[in-house]
mmCIF file of C-alpha atoms in Angstrom:
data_model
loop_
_atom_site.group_PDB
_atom_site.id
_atom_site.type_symbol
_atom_site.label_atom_id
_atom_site.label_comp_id
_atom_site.label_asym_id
_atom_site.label_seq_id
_atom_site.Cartn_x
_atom_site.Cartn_y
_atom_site.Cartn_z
ATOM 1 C CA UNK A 267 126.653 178.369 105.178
ATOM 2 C CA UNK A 268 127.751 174.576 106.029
ATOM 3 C CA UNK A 269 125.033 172.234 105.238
ATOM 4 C CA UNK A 270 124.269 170.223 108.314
ATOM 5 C CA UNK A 271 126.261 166.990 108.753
ATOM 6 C CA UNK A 272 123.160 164.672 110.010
ATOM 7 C CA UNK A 273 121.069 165.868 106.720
ATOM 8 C CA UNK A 274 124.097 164.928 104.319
ATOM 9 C CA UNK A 275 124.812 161.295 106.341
ATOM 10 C CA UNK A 276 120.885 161.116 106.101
ATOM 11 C CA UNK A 277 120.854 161.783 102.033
ATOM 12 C CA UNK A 278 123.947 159.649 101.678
ATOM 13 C CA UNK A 279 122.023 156.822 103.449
ATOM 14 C CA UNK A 280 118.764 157.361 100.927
ATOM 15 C CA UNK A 281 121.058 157.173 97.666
ATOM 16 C CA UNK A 282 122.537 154.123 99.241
ATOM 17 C CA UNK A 283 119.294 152.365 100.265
ATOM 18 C CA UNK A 284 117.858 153.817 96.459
ATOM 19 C CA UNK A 285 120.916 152.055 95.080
ATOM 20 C CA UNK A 286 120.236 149.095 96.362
ATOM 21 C CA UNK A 287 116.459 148.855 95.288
ATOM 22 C CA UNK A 288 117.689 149.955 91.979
ATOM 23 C CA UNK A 289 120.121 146.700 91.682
ATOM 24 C CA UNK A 290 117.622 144.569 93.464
ATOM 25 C CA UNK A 291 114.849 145.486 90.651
ATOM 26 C CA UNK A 292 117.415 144.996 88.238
ATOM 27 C CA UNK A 293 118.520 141.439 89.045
ATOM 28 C CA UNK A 294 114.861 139.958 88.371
ATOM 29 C CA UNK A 295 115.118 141.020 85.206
ATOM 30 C CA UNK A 296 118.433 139.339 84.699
ATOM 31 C CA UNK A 297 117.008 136.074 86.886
ATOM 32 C CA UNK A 298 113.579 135.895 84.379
ATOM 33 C CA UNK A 299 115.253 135.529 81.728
ATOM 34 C CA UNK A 300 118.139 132.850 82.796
ATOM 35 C CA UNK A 301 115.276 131.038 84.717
ATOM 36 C CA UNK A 302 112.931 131.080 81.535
ATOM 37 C CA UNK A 303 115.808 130.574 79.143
ATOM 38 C CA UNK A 304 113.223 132.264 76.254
ATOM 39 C CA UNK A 305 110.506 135.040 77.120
ATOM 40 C CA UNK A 306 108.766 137.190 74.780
ATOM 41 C CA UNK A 307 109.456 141.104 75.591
ATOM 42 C CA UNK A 308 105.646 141.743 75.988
ATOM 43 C CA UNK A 309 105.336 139.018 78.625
ATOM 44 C CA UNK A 310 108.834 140.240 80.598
ATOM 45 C CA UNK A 311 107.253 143.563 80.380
ATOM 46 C CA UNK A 312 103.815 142.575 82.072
ATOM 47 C CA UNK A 313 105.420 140.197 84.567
ATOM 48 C CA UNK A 314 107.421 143.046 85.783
ATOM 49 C CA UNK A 315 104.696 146.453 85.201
ATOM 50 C CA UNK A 316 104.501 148.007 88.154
ATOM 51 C CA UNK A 317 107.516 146.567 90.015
ATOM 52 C CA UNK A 318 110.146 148.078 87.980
ATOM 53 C CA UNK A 319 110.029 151.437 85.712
ATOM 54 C CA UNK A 320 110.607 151.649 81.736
ATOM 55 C CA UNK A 321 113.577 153.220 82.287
ATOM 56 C CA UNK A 322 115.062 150.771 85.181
ATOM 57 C CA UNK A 323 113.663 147.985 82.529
ATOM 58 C CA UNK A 324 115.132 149.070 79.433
ATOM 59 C CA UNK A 325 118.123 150.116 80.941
ATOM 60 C CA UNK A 326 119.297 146.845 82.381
ATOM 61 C CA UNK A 327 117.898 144.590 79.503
ATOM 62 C CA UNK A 328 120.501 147.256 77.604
ATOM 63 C CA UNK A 329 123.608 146.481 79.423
ATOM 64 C CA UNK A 330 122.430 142.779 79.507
ATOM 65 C CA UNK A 331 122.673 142.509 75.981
ATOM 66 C CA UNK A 332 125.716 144.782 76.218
ATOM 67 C CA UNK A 333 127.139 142.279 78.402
ATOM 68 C CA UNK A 334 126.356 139.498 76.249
ATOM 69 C CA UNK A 335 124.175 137.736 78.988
ATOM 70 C CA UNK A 336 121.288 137.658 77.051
ATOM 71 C CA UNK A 337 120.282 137.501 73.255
ATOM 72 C CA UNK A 338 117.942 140.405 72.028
ATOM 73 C CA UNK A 339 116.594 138.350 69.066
ATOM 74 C CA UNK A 340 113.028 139.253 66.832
ATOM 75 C CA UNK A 341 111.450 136.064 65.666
ATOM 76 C CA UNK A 342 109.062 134.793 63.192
ATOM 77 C CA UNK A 343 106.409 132.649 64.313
ATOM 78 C CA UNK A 344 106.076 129.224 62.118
ATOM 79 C CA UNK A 345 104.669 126.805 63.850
ATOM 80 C CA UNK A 346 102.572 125.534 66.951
ATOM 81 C CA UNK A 347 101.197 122.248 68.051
ATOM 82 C CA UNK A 348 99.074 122.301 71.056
ATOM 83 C CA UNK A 349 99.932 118.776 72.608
ATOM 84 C CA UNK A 350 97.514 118.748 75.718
ATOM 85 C CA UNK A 351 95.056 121.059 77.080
ATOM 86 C CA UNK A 352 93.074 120.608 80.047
ATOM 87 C CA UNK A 353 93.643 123.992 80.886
ATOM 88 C CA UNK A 354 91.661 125.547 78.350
ATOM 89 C CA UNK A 355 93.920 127.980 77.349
ATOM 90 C CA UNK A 356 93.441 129.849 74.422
ATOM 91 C CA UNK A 357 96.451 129.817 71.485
ATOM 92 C CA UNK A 358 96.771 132.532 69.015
ATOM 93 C CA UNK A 359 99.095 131.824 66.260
ATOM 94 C CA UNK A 360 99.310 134.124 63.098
ATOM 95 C CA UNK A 361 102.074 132.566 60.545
ATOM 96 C CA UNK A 362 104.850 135.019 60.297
ATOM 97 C CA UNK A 363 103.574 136.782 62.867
ATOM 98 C CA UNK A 364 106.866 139.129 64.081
ATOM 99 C CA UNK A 365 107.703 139.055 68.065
ATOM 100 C CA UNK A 366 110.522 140.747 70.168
ATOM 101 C CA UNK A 367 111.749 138.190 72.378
ATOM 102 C CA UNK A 368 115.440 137.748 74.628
ATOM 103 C CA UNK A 369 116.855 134.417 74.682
ATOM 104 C CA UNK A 370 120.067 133.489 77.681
ATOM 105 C CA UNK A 371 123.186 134.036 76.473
ATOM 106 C CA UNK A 372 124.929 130.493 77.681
ATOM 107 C CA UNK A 373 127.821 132.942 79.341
ATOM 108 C CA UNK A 374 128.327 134.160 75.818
ATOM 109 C CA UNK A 375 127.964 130.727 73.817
ATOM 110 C CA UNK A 376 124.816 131.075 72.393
ATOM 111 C CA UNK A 377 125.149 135.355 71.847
ATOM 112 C CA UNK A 378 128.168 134.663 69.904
ATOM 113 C CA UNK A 379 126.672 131.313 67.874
ATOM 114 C CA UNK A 380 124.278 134.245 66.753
ATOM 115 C CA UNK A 381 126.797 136.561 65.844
ATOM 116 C CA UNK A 382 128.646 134.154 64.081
ATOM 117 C CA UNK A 383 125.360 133.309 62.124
ATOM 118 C CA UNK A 384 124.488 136.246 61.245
ATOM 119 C CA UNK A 385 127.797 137.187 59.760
ATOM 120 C CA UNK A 386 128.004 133.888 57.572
ATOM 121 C CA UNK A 387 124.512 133.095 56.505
ATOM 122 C CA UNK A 388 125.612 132.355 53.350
ATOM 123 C CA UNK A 389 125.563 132.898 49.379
ATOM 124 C CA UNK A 390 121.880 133.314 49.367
ATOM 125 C CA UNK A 391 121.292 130.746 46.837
ATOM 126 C CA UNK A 392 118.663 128.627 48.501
ATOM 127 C CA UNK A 393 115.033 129.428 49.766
ATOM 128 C CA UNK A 394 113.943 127.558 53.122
ATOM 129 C CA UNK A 395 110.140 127.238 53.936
ATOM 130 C CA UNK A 396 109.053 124.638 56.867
ATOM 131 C CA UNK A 397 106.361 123.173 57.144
ATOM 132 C CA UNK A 398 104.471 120.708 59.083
ATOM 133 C CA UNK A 399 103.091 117.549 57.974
ATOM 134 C CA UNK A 400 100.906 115.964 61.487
ATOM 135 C CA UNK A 401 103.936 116.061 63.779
ATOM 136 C CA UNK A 402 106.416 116.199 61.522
ATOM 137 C CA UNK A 403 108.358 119.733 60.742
ATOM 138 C CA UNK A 404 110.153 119.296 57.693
ATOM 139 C CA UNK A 405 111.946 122.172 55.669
ATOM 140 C CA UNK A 406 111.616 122.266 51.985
ATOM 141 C CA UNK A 407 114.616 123.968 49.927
ATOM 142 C CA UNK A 408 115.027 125.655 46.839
ATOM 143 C CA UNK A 409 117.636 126.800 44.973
ATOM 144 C CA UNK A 410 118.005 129.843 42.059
ATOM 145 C CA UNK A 411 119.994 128.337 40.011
ATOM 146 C CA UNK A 412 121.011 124.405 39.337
ATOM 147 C CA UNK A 413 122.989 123.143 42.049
ATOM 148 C CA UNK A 414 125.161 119.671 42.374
ATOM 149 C CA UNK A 415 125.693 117.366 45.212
ATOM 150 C CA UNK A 416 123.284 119.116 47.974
ATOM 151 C CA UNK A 417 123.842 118.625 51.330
ATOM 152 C CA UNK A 418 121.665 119.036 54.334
ATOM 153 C CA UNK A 419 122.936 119.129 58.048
ATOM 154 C CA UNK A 420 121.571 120.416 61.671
ATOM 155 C CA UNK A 421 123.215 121.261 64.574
ATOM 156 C CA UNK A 422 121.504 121.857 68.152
ATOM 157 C CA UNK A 423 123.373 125.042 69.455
ATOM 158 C CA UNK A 424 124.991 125.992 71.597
ATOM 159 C CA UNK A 425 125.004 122.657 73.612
ATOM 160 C CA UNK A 426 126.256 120.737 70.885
ATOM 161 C CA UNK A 427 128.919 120.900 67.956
ATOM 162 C CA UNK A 428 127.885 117.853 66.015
ATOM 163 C CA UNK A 429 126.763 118.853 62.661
ATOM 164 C CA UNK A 430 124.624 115.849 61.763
ATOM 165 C CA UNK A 431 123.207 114.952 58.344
ATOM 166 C CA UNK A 432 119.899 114.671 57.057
ATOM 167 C CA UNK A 433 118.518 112.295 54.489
ATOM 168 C CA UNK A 434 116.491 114.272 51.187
ATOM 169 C CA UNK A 435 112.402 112.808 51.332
ATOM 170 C CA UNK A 436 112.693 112.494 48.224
ATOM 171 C CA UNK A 437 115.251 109.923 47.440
ATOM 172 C CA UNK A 438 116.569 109.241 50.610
ATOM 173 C CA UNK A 439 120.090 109.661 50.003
ATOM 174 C CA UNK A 440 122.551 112.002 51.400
ATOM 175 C CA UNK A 441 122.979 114.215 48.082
ATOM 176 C CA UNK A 442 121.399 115.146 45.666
ATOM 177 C CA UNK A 443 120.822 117.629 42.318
ATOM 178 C CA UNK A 444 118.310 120.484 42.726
ATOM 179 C CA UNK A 445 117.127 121.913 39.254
ATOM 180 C CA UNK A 446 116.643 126.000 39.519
ATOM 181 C CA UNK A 447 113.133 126.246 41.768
ATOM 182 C CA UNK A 448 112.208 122.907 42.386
ATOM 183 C CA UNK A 449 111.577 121.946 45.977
ATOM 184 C CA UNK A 450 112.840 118.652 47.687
ATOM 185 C CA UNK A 451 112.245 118.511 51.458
ATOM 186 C CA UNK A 452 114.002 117.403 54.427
ATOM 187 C CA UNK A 453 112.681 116.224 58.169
ATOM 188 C CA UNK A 454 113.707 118.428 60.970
ATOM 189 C CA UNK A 455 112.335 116.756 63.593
ATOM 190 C CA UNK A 456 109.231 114.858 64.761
ATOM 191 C CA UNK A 457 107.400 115.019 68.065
ATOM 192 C CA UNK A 458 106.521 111.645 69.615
ATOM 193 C CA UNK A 459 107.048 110.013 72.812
ATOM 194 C CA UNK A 460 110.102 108.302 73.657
ATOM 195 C CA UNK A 461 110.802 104.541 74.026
ATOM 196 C CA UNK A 462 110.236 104.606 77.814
ATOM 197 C CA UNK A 463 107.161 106.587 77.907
ATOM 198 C CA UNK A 464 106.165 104.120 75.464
ATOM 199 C CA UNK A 465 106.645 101.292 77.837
ATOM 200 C CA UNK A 466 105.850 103.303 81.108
ATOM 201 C CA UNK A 467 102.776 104.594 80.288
ATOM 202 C CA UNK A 468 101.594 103.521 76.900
ATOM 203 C CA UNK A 469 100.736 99.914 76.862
ATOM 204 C CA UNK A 470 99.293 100.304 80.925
ATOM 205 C CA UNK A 471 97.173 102.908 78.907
ATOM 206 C CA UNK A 472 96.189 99.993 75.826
ATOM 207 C CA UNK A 473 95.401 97.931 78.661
ATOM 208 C CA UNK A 474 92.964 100.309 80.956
ATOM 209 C CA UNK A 475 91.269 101.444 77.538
ATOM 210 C CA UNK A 476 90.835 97.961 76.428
ATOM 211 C CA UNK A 477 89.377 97.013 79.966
ATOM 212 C CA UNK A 478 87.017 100.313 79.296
ATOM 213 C CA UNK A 479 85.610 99.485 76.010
ATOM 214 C CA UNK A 480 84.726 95.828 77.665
ATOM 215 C CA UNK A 481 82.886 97.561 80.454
ATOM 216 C CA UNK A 482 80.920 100.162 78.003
ATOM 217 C CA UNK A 483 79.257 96.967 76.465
ATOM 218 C CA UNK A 484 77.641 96.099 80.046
ATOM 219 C CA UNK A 485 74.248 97.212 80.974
ATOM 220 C CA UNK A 486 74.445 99.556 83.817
ATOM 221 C CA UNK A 487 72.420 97.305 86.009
ATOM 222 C CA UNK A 488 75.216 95.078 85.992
ATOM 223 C CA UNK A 489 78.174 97.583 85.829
ATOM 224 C CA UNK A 490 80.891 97.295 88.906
ATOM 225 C CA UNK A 491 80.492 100.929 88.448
ATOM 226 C CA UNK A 492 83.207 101.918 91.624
ATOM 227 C CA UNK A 493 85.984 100.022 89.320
ATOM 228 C CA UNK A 494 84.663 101.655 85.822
ATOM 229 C CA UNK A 495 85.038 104.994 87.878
ATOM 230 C CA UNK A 496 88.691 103.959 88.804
ATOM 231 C CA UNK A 497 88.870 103.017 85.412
ATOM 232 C CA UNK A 498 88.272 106.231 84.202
ATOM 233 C CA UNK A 499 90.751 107.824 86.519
ATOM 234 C CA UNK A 500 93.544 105.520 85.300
ATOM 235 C CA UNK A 501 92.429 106.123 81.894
ATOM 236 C CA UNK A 502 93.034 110.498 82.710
ATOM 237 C CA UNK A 503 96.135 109.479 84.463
ATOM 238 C CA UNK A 504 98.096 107.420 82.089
ATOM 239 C CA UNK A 505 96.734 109.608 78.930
ATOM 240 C CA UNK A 506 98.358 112.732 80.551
ATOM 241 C CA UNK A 507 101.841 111.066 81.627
ATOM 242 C CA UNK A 508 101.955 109.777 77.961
ATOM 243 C CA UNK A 509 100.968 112.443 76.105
ATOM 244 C CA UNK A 510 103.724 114.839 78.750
ATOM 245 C CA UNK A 511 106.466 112.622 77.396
ATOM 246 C CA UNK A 512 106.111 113.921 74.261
ATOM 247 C CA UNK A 513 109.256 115.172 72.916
ATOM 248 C CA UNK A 514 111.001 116.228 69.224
ATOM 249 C CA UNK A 515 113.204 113.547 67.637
ATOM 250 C CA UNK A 516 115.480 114.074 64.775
ATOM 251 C CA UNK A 517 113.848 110.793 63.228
ATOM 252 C CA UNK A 518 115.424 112.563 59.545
ATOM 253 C CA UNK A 519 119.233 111.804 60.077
ATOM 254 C CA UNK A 520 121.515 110.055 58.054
ATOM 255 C CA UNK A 521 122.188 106.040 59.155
ATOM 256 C CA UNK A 522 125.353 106.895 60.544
ATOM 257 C CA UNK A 523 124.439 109.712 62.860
ATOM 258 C CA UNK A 524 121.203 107.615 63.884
ATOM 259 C CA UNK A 525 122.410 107.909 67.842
ATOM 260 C CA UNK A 526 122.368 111.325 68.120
ATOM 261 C CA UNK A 527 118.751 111.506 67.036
ATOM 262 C CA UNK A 528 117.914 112.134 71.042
ATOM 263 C CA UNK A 529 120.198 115.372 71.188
ATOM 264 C CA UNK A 530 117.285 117.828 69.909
ATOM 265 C CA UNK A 531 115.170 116.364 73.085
ATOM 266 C CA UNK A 532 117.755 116.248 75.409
ATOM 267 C CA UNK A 533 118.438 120.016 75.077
ATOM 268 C CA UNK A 534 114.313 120.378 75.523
ATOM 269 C CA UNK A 535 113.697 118.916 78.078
ATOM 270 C CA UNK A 536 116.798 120.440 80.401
ATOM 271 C CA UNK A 537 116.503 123.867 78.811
ATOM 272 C CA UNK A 538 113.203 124.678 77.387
ATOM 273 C CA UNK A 539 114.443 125.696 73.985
ATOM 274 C CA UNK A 540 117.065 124.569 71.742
ATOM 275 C CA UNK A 541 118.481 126.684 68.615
ATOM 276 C CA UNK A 542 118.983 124.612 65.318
ATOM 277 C CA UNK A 543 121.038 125.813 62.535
ATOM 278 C CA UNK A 544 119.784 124.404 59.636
ATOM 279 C CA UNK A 545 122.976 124.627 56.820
ATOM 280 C CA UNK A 546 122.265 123.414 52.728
ATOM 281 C CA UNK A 547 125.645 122.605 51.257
ATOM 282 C CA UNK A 548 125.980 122.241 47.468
ATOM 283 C CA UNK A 549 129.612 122.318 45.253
ATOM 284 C CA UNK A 550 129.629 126.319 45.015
ATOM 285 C CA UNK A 551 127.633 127.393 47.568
ATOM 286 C CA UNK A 552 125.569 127.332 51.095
ATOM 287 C CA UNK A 553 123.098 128.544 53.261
ATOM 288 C CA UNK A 554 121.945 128.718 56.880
ATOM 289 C CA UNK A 555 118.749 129.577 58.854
ATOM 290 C CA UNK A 556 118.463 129.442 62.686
ATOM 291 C CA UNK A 557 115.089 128.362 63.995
ATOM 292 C CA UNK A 558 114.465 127.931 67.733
ATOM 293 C CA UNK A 559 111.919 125.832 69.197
ATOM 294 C CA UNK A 560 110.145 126.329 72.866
ATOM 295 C CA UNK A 561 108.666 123.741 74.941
ATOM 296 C CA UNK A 562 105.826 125.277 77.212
ATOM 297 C CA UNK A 563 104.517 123.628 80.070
ATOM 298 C CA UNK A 564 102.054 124.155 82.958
ATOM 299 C CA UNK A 565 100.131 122.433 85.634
ATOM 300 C CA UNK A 566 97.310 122.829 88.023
ATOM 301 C CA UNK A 567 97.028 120.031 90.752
ATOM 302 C CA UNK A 568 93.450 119.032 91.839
ATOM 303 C CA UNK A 569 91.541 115.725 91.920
ATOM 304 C CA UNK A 570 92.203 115.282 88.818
ATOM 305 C CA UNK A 571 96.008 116.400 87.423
ATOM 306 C CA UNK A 572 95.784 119.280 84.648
ATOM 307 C CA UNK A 573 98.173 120.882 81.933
ATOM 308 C CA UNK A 574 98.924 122.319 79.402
ATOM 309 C CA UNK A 575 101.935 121.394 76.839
ATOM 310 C CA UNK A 576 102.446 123.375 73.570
ATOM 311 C CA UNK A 577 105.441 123.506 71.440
ATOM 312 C CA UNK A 578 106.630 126.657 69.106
ATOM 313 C CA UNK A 579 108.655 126.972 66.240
ATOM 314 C CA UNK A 580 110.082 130.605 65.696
ATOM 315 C CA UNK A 581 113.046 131.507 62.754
ATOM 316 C CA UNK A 582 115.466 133.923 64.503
ATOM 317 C CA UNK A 583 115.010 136.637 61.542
ATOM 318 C CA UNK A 584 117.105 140.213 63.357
ATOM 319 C CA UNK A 585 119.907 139.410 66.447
ATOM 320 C CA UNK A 586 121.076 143.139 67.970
ATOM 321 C CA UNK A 587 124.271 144.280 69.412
ATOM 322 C CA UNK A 588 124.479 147.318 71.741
ATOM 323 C CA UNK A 589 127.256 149.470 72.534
ATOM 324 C CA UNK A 590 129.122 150.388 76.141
ATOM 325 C CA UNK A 591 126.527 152.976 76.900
ATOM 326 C CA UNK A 592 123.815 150.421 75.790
ATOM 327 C CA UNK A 593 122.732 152.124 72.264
ATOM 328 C CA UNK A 594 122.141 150.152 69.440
ATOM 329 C CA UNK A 595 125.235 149.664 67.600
ATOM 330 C CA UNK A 596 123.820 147.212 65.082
ATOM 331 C CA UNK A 597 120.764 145.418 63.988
ATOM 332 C CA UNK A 598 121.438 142.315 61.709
ATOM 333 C CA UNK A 599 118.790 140.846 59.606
ATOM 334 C CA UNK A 600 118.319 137.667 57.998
ATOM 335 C CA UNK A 601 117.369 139.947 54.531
ATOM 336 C CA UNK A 602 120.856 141.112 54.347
#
């Protein structure tokens, strides 16, 4: 018996229209991430529970990474300076904490940068370890054995092919010699407002807290207390605008590569993250890590502006590659 015509067209139409949702669901996936540049998979996950299934999900972040649209990265956490909070959000941070996370793929630029990382890290002679010192994030390095005419150099990727040196600390000089486990440091970068935000907003801030501290010393009988209220607003204002134009600096580079000491904030403050690869050179050997830094930023308007800044410092420590059907095909690790 024929099945009737009208009920096929109508089940033809239904796997169409289900077709459709199904690339629809897909696509905000895909437009998360490029919008975001960086998420976490836990947050993609919640932002999208409910909309779109595990399977759908998985699925498409699959052939993404198939693709080589996005980066499936995990990360270790390092570092996190809360810049401004009038939000009163609440930061965990556990050091070395591990997170799953997806990064954009540039049209393949960055995904391959990774690859390429991860299948030249290096001789493993040299131990990294940042830390921060106030705003500063510096990396000390250490190698296993004695090692001549050391080298340090960063490169923002995958915006930029400059690899730029960095001055040692320690004697301030471009090389040096590294005895077998001692530890000389170099600066990686160093938050701080720029130059304009500096003249913009910093000295009109001197200016209205200077005016302030003038006016506490009055005796409220004889405060103008409508203008200390507007100076109090001004004070909230210029405070906020300031501390938003904080940005990082590569403040450790060599003399001759001082100009390019804005390309770490440049990439920030269009993108939201920036990927360094951090590379120790000596005479018979070298080593890389990749950290990546995110800039987070919110606001809530009101009478009074609020937000919230925050910047993270993650090392990219596993980078995966997935096969035409999606599987895994290989996991890399920093360990290797």
């Amino acid at each position: 018996m024929l099945e009737n015509p009208f009920k096929m067209l109508e089940n033809s139409f239904l796997n169409e229209k289900a077709h459709y949702v199904l690339l629809e669901m897909s696509s905000r996936i895909e437009d998360v991430i490029r919008e975001r540049r960086f998420v976490l998979k836990r947050d993609l996950r919640k932002s999208l529970k409910g909309v779109i299934s595990d399977s759908t999900f998985y699925n498409r972040l699959n052939t993404l990474v198939k693709n080589r649209e996005i980066c499936e990265v995990e990360l270790k956490t390092l570092w996190k300076c809360v810049v401004l909070n009038d939000l009163g959000r609440r930061e965990e941070f556990v050091h070395g904490r591990l997170v799953d996370a997806y990064l954009w793929g540039y049209d393949g630029k960055l995904f391959e940068e990774i690859l390429h990382y991860f299948r030249d890290k290096g001789d493993g002679r040299f131990r990294f370890k940042p830390y921060a010192n106030g705003r500063e994030v510096l990396v000390s390095v250490s190698p296993s054995k004695f090692s001549e005419n050391c080298r340090a150099k960063i490169r923002i990727a995958p915006s930029n092919h400059l690899e730029l040196s960095l001055t040692w600390q320690s004697s301030r000089t471009l090389e040096i010699n590294i005895n077998p486990d001692e530890e000389q440091a170099v600066k990686l970068f160093e938050l701080r407002p720029s130059e304009e935000v500096e003249k913009w907003w910093g000295e009109p801030l001197k200016s209205v807290r200077k005016s302030l501290e003038e006016k506490m010393f009055e005796p409220p009988s004889e405060r103008d207390q409508p203008h200390y209220d507007h100076l109090k607003m001004r004070e909230h204002q210029y405070s906020r605008r300031y501390l938003l134009g904080t940005y990082p600096y590569l403040t450790g580079l060599a003399e001759t590569d001082k100009s390019h000491e804005d390309i770490l904030m440049k990439t920030v403050m269009s993108e939201g993250v920036a990927v360094t690869v951090f590379s120790v050179y000596c005479r018979d050997a070298y080593d890389r890590r990749l950290y990546l830094l995110h800039r987070k930023v919110e606001s809530r308007d009101g009478l009074l502006e609020k937000y919230f800044l925050c910047y993270d410092l993650y090392e990219i420590t596993k980078f995966t590659t997935r096969t035409a059907r999606g599987r895994k095909e290989r996991e890399y690790s920093s360990k290797d």
